[in-house]
Amino acid sequence: MPLYEYFCDKCQKEVTIPMTISEHEKGNAACPECGNRTLKPLVGAFFPKTSRKS
Ligand SMILES: [Zn+2]
């Protein structure tokens, strides 16, 4: 299962969440510590491919 990194505003820290790709696409990410669902995705090494859309 891929890992995704987010920044949690409530915890004020980065969290790493294991999610399936389909869950990620639905935007189901929630902070594992506080349950906050308004996480900011950290775009980085965890993304296997970067497709540019402009
Ligand atoms: Zn949190």
PDB file of N, CA and C and ligand atoms in Angstrom:
ATOM      1  N   MET A   1       0.851  -1.202   0.000  1.00  0.00           N
ATOM      2  CA  MET A   1       0.000   0.000   0.000  1.00  0.00           C
ATOM      3  C   MET A   1       0.883   1.247   0.000  1.00  0.00           C
ATOM      4  N   PRO A   2       0.594   2.183  -0.889  1.00  0.00           N
ATOM      5  CA  PRO A   2       1.429   3.380  -0.928  1.00  0.00           C
ATOM      6  C   PRO A   2       1.251   4.249   0.319  1.00  0.00           C
ATOM      7  N   LEU A   3       2.301   4.965   0.624  1.00  0.00           N
ATOM      8  CA  LEU A   3       2.243   5.902   1.743  1.00  0.00           C
ATOM      9  C   LEU A   3       2.104   7.320   1.198  1.00  0.00           C
ATOM     10  N   TYR A   4       1.277   8.078   1.862  1.00  0.00           N
ATOM     11  CA  TYR A   4       1.097   9.466   1.467  1.00  0.00           C
ATOM     12  C   TYR A   4       1.430  10.366   2.647  1.00  0.00           C
ATOM     13  N   GLU A   5       2.075  11.479   2.334  1.00  0.00           N
ATOM     14  CA  GLU A   5       2.442  12.431   3.380  1.00  0.00           C
ATOM     15  C   GLU A   5       1.524  13.641   3.326  1.00  0.00           C
ATOM     16  N   TYR A   6       1.074  14.014   4.504  1.00  0.00           N
ATOM     17  CA  TYR A   6       0.229  15.188   4.636  1.00  0.00           C
ATOM     18  C   TYR A   6       0.746  16.037   5.782  1.00  0.00           C
ATOM     19  N   PHE A   7       0.296  17.293   5.776  1.00  0.00           N
ATOM     20  CA  PHE A   7       0.563  18.144   6.922  1.00  0.00           C
ATOM     21  C   PHE A   7      -0.753  18.413   7.629  1.00  0.00           C
ATOM     22  N   CYS A   8      -0.785  18.104   8.923  1.00  0.00           N
ATOM     23  CA  CYS A   8      -2.000  18.305   9.712  1.00  0.00           C
ATOM     24  C   CYS A   8      -1.929  19.657  10.413  1.00  0.00           C
ATOM     25  N   ASP A   9      -2.931  20.497  10.133  1.00  0.00           N
ATOM     26  CA  ASP A   9      -2.960  21.816  10.755  1.00  0.00           C
ATOM     27  C   ASP A   9      -3.198  21.746  12.255  1.00  0.00           C
ATOM     28  N   LYS A  10      -4.001  20.788  12.674  1.00  0.00           N
ATOM     29  CA  LYS A  10      -4.314  20.685  14.101  1.00  0.00           C
ATOM     30  C   LYS A  10      -3.112  20.205  14.901  1.00  0.00           C
ATOM     31  N   CYS A  11      -2.440  19.176  14.370  1.00  0.00           N
ATOM     32  CA  CYS A  11      -1.268  18.652  15.068  1.00  0.00           C
ATOM     33  C   CYS A  11      -0.022  19.485  14.784  1.00  0.00           C
ATOM     34  N   GLN A  12      -0.098  20.302  13.739  1.00  0.00           N
ATOM     35  CA  GLN A  12       1.050  21.095  13.318  1.00  0.00           C
ATOM     36  C   GLN A  12       2.267  20.224  13.028  1.00  0.00           C
ATOM     37  N   LYS A  13       2.013  19.125  12.344  1.00  0.00           N
ATOM     38  CA  LYS A  13       3.123  18.283  11.950  1.00  0.00           C
ATOM     39  C   LYS A  13       2.753  17.430  10.746  1.00  0.00           C
ATOM     40  N   GLU A  14       3.784  16.844  10.175  1.00  0.00           N
ATOM     41  CA  GLU A  14       3.570  15.981   9.034  1.00  0.00           C
ATOM     42  C   GLU A  14       3.142  14.603   9.507  1.00  0.00           C
ATOM     43  N   VAL A  15       2.197  14.020   8.779  1.00  0.00           N
ATOM     44  CA  VAL A  15       1.767  12.667   9.087  1.00  0.00           C
ATOM     45  C   VAL A  15       1.890  11.823   7.823  1.00  0.00           C
ATOM     46  N   THR A  16       2.240  10.569   8.018  1.00  0.00           N
ATOM     47  CA  THR A  16       2.344   9.638   6.901  1.00  0.00           C
ATOM     48  C   THR A  16       1.227   8.620   7.018  1.00  0.00           C
ATOM     49  N   ILE A  17       0.420   8.522   5.985  1.00  0.00           N
ATOM     50  CA  ILE A  17      -0.778   7.693   6.039  1.00  0.00           C
ATOM     51  C   ILE A  17      -0.723   6.646   4.931  1.00  0.00           C
ATOM     52  N   PRO A  18      -0.807   5.368   5.305  1.00  0.00           N
ATOM     53  CA  PRO A  18      -0.927   4.332   4.282  1.00  0.00           C
ATOM     54  C   PRO A  18      -2.350   4.284   3.747  1.00  0.00           C
ATOM     55  N   MET A  19      -2.465   4.429   2.447  1.00  0.00           N
ATOM     56  CA  MET A  19      -3.787   4.450   1.822  1.00  0.00           C
ATOM     57  C   MET A  19      -3.714   3.762   0.473  1.00  0.00           C
ATOM     58  N   THR A  20      -4.816   3.170   0.068  1.00  0.00           N
ATOM     59  CA  THR A  20      -4.864   2.692  -1.302  1.00  0.00           C
ATOM     60  C   THR A  20      -4.995   3.885  -2.235  1.00  0.00           C
ATOM     61  N   ILE A  21      -4.637   3.661  -3.484  1.00  0.00           N
ATOM     62  CA  ILE A  21      -4.717   4.750  -4.458  1.00  0.00           C
ATOM     63  C   ILE A  21      -6.152   5.237  -4.608  1.00  0.00           C
ATOM     64  N   SER A  22      -7.103   4.303  -4.591  1.00  0.00           N
ATOM     65  CA  SER A  22      -8.504   4.714  -4.754  1.00  0.00           C
ATOM     66  C   SER A  22      -8.977   5.541  -3.566  1.00  0.00           C
ATOM     67  N   GLU A  23      -8.530   5.183  -2.372  1.00  0.00           N
ATOM     68  CA  GLU A  23      -8.879   6.009  -1.205  1.00  0.00           C
ATOM     69  C   GLU A  23      -8.288   7.408  -1.336  1.00  0.00           C
ATOM     70  N   HIS A  24      -7.047   7.439  -1.797  1.00  0.00           N
ATOM     71  CA  HIS A  24      -6.385   8.728  -1.969  1.00  0.00           C
ATOM     72  C   HIS A  24      -7.129   9.594  -2.968  1.00  0.00           C
ATOM     73  N   GLU A  25      -7.576   8.967  -4.066  1.00  0.00           N
ATOM     74  CA  GLU A  25      -8.274   9.734  -5.096  1.00  0.00           C
ATOM     75  C   GLU A  25      -9.618  10.254  -4.600  1.00  0.00           C
ATOM     76  N   LYS A  26     -10.227   9.546  -3.671  1.00  0.00           N
ATOM     77  CA  LYS A  26     -11.477  10.016  -3.089  1.00  0.00           C
ATOM     78  C   LYS A  26     -11.250  11.120  -2.066  1.00  0.00           C
ATOM     79  N   GLY A  27     -10.017  11.325  -1.663  1.00  0.00           N
ATOM     80  CA  GLY A  27      -9.732  12.356  -0.678  1.00  0.00           C
ATOM     81  C   GLY A  27     -10.143  11.942   0.709  1.00  0.00           C
ATOM     82  N   ASN A  28      -9.997  10.660   1.016  1.00  0.00           N
ATOM     83  CA  ASN A  28     -10.424  10.144   2.318  1.00  0.00           C
ATOM     84  C   ASN A  28      -9.366  10.271   3.405  1.00  0.00           C
ATOM     85  N   ALA A  29      -8.328  11.005   3.148  1.00  0.00           N
ATOM     86  CA  ALA A  29      -7.249  11.087   4.122  1.00  0.00           C
ATOM     87  C   ALA A  29      -7.730  11.731   5.416  1.00  0.00           C
ATOM     88  N   ALA A  30      -7.390  11.101   6.525  1.00  0.00           N
ATOM     89  CA  ALA A  30      -7.675  11.697   7.818  1.00  0.00           C
ATOM     90  C   ALA A  30      -6.452  11.502   8.707  1.00  0.00           C
ATOM     91  N   CYS A  31      -6.171  12.500   9.538  1.00  0.00           N
ATOM     92  CA  CYS A  31      -5.025  12.414  10.423  1.00  0.00           C
ATOM     93  C   CYS A  31      -5.196  11.227  11.378  1.00  0.00           C
ATOM     94  N   PRO A  32      -4.184  10.356  11.473  1.00  0.00           N
ATOM     95  CA  PRO A  32      -4.298   9.194  12.356  1.00  0.00           C
ATOM     96  C   PRO A  32      -4.290   9.580  13.838  1.00  0.00           C
ATOM     97  N   GLU A  33      -3.907  10.790  14.145  1.00  0.00           N
ATOM     98  CA  GLU A  33      -3.809  11.184  15.552  1.00  0.00           C
ATOM     99  C   GLU A  33      -5.019  11.967  16.043  1.00  0.00           C
ATOM    100  N   CYS A  34      -5.563  12.833  15.194  1.00  0.00           N
ATOM    101  CA  CYS A  34      -6.666  13.667  15.663  1.00  0.00           C
ATOM    102  C   CYS A  34      -7.900  13.542  14.786  1.00  0.00           C
ATOM    103  N   GLY A  35      -7.789  12.830  13.671  1.00  0.00           N
ATOM    104  CA  GLY A  35      -8.958  12.624  12.834  1.00  0.00           C
ATOM    105  C   GLY A  35      -9.285  13.798  11.920  1.00  0.00           C
ATOM    106  N   ASN A  36      -8.448  14.803  11.940  1.00  0.00           N
ATOM    107  CA  ASN A  36      -8.634  15.951  11.069  1.00  0.00           C
ATOM    108  C   ASN A  36      -8.643  15.528   9.605  1.00  0.00           C
ATOM    109  N   ARG A  37      -9.636  15.990   8.863  1.00  0.00           N
ATOM    110  CA  ARG A  37      -9.756  15.592   7.460  1.00  0.00           C
ATOM    111  C   ARG A  37      -9.341  16.692   6.497  1.00  0.00           C
ATOM    112  N   THR A  38      -8.947  17.818   7.022  1.00  0.00           N
ATOM    113  CA  THR A  38      -8.493  18.879   6.136  1.00  0.00           C
ATOM    114  C   THR A  38      -6.981  18.900   6.112  1.00  0.00           C
ATOM    115  N   LEU A  39      -6.435  17.829   5.568  1.00  0.00           N
ATOM    116  CA  LEU A  39      -4.994  17.699   5.517  1.00  0.00           C
ATOM    117  C   LEU A  39      -4.460  18.288   4.222  1.00  0.00           C
ATOM    118  N   LYS A  40      -3.275  18.860   4.315  1.00  0.00           N
ATOM    119  CA  LYS A  40      -2.634  19.370   3.114  1.00  0.00           C
ATOM    120  C   LYS A  40      -1.664  18.320   2.597  1.00  0.00           C
ATOM    121  N   PRO A  41      -1.856  17.890   1.375  1.00  0.00           N
ATOM    122  CA  PRO A  41      -0.933  16.901   0.834  1.00  0.00           C
ATOM    123  C   PRO A  41       0.449  17.491   0.611  1.00  0.00           C
ATOM    124  N   LEU A  42       1.463  16.722   0.974  1.00  0.00           N
ATOM    125  CA  LEU A  42       2.837  17.118   0.701  1.00  0.00           C
ATOM    126  C   LEU A  42       3.291  16.370  -0.548  1.00  0.00           C
ATOM    127  N   VAL A  43       3.468  17.113  -1.595  1.00  0.00           N
ATOM    128  CA  VAL A  43       3.877  16.476  -2.838  1.00  0.00           C
ATOM    129  C   VAL A  43       5.365  16.175  -2.767  1.00  0.00           C
ATOM    130  N   GLY A  44       5.684  14.917  -2.964  1.00  0.00           N
ATOM    131  CA  GLY A  44       7.092  14.565  -2.840  1.00  0.00           C
ATOM    132  C   GLY A  44       7.392  13.210  -3.409  1.00  0.00           C
ATOM    133  N   ALA A  45       8.311  12.548  -2.762  1.00  0.00           N
ATOM    134  CA  ALA A  45       8.871  11.317  -3.289  1.00  0.00           C
ATOM    135  C   ALA A  45       7.864  10.167  -3.324  1.00  0.00           C
ATOM    136  N   PHE A  46       6.762  10.320  -2.604  1.00  0.00           N
ATOM    137  CA  PHE A  46       5.822   9.212  -2.535  1.00  0.00           C
ATOM    138  C   PHE A  46       4.962   9.083  -3.786  1.00  0.00           C
ATOM    139  N   PHE A  47       4.979  10.115  -4.615  1.00  0.00           N
ATOM    140  CA  PHE A  47       4.217  10.033  -5.832  1.00  0.00           C
ATOM    141  C   PHE A  47       5.029   9.323  -6.907  1.00  0.00           C
ATOM    142  N   PRO A  48       4.560   8.194  -7.349  1.00  0.00           N
ATOM    143  CA  PRO A  48       5.336   7.389  -8.285  1.00  0.00           C
ATOM    144  C   PRO A  48       5.556   8.073  -9.623  1.00  0.00           C
ATOM    145  N   LYS A  49       4.589   8.815 -10.077  1.00  0.00           N
ATOM    146  CA  LYS A  49       4.736   9.534 -11.335  1.00  0.00           C
ATOM    147  C   LYS A  49       4.154  10.925 -11.179  1.00  0.00           C
ATOM    148  N   THR A  50       4.762  11.859 -11.832  1.00  0.00           N
ATOM    149  CA  THR A  50       4.190  13.195 -11.855  1.00  0.00           C
ATOM    150  C   THR A  50       3.674  13.484 -13.248  1.00  0.00           C
ATOM    151  N   SER A  51       2.376  13.610 -13.345  1.00  0.00           N
ATOM    152  CA  SER A  51       1.786  13.967 -14.632  1.00  0.00           C
ATOM    153  C   SER A  51       1.472  15.443 -14.613  1.00  0.00           C
ATOM    154  N   ARG A  52       2.019  16.147 -15.550  1.00  0.00           N
ATOM    155  CA  ARG A  52       1.852  17.594 -15.548  1.00  0.00           C
ATOM    156  C   ARG A  52       0.556  17.979 -16.243  1.00  0.00           C
ATOM    157  N   LYS A  53      -0.248  18.712 -15.510  1.00  0.00           N
ATOM    158  CA  LYS A  53      -1.444  19.275 -16.113  1.00  0.00           C
ATOM    159  C   LYS A  53      -1.436  20.760 -15.837  1.00  0.00           C
ATOM    160  N   SER A  54      -1.453  21.552 -16.849  1.00  0.00           N
ATOM    161  CA  SER A  54      -1.409  22.980 -16.630  1.00  0.00           C
ATOM    162  C   SER A  54      -2.539  23.683 -17.374  1.00  0.00           C
TER     163      SER A  54
HETATM  164 ZN    ZN B   1      -3.760  15.721  13.358  1.00  0.00          ZN
END
